Short mmCIF file of C-alpha atoms in Angstrom, two decimals:
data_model
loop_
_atom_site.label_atom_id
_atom_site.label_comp_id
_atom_site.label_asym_id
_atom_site.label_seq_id
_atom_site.Cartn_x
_atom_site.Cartn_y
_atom_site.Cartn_z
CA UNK V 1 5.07 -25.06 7.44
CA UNK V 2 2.97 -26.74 5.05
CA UNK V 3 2.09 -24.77 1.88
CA UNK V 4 -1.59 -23.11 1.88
CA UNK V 5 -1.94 -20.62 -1.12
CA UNK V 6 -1.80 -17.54 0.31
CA UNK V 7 -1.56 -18.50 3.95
CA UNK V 8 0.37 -16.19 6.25
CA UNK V 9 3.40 -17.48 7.41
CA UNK V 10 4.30 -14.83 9.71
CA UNK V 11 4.59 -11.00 10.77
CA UNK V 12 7.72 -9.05 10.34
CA UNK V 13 7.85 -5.75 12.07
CA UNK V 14 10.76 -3.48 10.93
CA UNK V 15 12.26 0.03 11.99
CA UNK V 16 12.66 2.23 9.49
CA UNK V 17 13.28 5.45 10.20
CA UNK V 18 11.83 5.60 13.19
CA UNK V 19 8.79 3.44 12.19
CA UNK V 20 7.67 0.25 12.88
CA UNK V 21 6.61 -1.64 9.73
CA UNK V 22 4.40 -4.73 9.48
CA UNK V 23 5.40 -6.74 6.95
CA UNK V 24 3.36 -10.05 5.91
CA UNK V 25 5.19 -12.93 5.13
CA UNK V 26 3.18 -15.34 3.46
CA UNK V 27 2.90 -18.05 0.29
CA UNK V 28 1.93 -16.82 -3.15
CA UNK V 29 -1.15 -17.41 -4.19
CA UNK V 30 -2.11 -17.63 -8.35
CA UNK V 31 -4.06 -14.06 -7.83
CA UNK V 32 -0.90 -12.75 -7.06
CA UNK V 33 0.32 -12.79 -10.46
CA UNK V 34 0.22 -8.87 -11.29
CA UNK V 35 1.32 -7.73 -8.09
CA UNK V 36 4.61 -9.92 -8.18
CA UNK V 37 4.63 -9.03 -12.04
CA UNK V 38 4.89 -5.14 -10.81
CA UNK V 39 6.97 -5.85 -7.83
CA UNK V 40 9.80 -7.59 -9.93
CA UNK V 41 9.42 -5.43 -12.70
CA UNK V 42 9.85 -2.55 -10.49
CA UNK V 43 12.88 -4.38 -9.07
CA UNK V 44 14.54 -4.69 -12.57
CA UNK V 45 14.38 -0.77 -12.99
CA UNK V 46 15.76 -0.16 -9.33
CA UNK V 47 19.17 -2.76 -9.62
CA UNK V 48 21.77 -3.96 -11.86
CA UNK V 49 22.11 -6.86 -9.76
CA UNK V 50 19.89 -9.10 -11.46
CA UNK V 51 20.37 -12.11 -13.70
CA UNK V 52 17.25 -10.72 -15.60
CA UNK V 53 17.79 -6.63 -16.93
CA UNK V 54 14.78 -6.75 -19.70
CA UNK V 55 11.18 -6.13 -18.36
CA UNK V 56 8.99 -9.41 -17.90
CA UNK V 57 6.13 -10.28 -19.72
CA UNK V 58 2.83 -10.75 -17.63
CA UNK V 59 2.02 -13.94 -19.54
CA UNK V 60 5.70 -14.78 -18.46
CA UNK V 61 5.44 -14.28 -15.05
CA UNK V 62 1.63 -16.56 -15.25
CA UNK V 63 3.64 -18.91 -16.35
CA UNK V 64 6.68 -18.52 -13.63
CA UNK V 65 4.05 -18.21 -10.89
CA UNK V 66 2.13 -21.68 -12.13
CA UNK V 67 5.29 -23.44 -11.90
CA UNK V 68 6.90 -22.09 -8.85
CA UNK V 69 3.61 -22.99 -7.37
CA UNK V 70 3.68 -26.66 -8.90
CA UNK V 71 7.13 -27.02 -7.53
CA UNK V 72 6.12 -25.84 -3.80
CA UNK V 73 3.00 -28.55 -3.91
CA UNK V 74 6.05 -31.30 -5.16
CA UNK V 75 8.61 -30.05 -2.15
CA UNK V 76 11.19 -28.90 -4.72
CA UNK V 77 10.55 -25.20 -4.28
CA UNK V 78 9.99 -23.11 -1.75
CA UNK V 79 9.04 -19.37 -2.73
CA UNK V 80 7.84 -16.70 0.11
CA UNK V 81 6.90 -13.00 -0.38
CA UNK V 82 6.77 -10.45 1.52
CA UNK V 83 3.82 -7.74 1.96
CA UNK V 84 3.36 -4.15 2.72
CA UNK V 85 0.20 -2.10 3.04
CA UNK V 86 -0.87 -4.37 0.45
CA UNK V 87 1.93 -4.37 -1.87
CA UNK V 88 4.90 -6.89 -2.64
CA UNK V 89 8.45 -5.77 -1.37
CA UNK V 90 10.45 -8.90 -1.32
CA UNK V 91 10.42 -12.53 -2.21
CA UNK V 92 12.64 -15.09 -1.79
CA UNK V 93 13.06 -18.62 -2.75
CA UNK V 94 14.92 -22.26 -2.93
CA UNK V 95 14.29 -24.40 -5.72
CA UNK V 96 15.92 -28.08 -5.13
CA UNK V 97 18.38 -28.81 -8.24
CA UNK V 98 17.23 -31.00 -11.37
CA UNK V 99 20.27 -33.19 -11.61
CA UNK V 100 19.47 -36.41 -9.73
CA UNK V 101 22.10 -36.92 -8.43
CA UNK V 102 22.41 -33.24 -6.48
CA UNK V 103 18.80 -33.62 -5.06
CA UNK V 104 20.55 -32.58 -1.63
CA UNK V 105 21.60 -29.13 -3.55
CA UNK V 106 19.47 -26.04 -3.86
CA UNK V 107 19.63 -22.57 -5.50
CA UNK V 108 18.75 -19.33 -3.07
CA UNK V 109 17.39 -15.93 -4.54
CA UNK V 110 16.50 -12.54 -3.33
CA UNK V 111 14.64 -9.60 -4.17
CA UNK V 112 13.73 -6.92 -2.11
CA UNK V 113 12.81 -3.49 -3.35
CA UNK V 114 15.44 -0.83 -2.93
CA UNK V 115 13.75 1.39 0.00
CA UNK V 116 13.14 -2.18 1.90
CA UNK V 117 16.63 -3.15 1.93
CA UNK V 118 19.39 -2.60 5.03
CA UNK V 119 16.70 -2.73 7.80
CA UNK V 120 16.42 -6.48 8.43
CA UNK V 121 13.73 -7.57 5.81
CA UNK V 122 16.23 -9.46 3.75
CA UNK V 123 17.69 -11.35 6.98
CA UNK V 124 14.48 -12.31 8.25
CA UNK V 125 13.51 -14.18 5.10
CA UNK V 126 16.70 -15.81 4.34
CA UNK V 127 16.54 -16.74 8.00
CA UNK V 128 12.68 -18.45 7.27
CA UNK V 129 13.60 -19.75 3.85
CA UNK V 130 17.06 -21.85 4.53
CA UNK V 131 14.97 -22.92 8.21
CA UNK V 132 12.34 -24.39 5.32
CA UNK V 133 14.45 -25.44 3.00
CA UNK V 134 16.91 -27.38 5.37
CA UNK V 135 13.50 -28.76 7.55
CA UNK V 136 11.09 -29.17 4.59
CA UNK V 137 13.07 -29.81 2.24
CA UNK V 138 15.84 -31.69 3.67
CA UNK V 139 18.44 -29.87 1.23
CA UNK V 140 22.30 -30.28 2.67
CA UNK V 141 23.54 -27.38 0.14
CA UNK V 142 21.93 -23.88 -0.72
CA UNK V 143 24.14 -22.31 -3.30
CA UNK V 144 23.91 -18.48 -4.63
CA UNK V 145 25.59 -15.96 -6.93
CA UNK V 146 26.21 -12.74 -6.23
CA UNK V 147 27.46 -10.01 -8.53
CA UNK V 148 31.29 -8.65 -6.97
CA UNK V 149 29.60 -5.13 -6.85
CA UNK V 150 26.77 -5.45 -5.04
CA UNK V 151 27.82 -5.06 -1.22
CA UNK V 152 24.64 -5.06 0.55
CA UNK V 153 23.89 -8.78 -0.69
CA UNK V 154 27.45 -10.09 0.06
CA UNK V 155 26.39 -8.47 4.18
CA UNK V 156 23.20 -10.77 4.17
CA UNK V 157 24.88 -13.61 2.84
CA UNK V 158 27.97 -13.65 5.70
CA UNK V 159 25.43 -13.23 8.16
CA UNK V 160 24.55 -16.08 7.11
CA UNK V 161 28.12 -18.02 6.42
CA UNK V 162 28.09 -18.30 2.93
CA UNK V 163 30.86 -18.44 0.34
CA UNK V 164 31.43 -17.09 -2.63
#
């Protein structure tokens, strides 16, 4: 799908607890800046699974949001949120390698905040974003890390046959 700032990409409806939850999929958009500056701040507090532990700066995440959305307009990113009742509670991304000679290689990575998790979010977009970034993209490789501890992750990513 061709990248529209902002544009919906598609409608997720989850159970949780009994509920059915619609959650927005769409591209970021540069207005977006302090709600994904919340949402991954508020994912810092929540895990210790991140490469990142230290709150982010908002003029950091301007400048994180600029780029990511610089690389999306070049094909060598692809970065997708997800929305609820207004609010972001997951993103998700690919970002093609810089090293010409791995241009077939990318690098996958999830966040989804805690009460989102185990109830199919976190499937649904790695399903939309490795679809993208093999289609799109044409990447032959998407490569990950995941920390030894963190079990929920290492569920997602055998759904999805990867090794680590």
């Amino acid at each position: 799908m061709k990248f529209k700032e902002g544009k919906t990409i598609g409608k997720l409806y989850i159970e949780k607890h009994g509920k059915k939850l619609e959650v927005v999929i769409r591209w970021p958009k540069r207005n977006d800046v302090v709600k994904i500056w919340k949402f991954y701040n508020k994912v810092i507090k929540e895990t210790e699974f991140l490469s990142r532990i230290t709150p982010v700066k908002l003029s950091d995440e301007r400048k994180f949001l600029r780029d990511m959305i610089n690389g999306i307009k070049k094909n060598d990113k692809i970065y997708i949120i997800a929305e609820h009742d207004g609010n972001i509670v997951g993103s998700v991304s690919v970002e093609r390698t810089s090293m010409e000679t791995h241009r077939h290689v990318g690098i996958y990575g999830i966040c989804i905040l805690k009460k989102y998790t185990s109830i199919g979010l976190g499937s649904k977009l790695t399903k939309h974003v490795l679809d993208t970034a093999k289609n799109q993209m044409k990447l032959e490789i998407v490569r990950l890390g995941v920390y030894h501890k963190n079990k929920i992750a290492q569920r997602l990513y055998k759904k999805f046959k990867f090794v680590y």
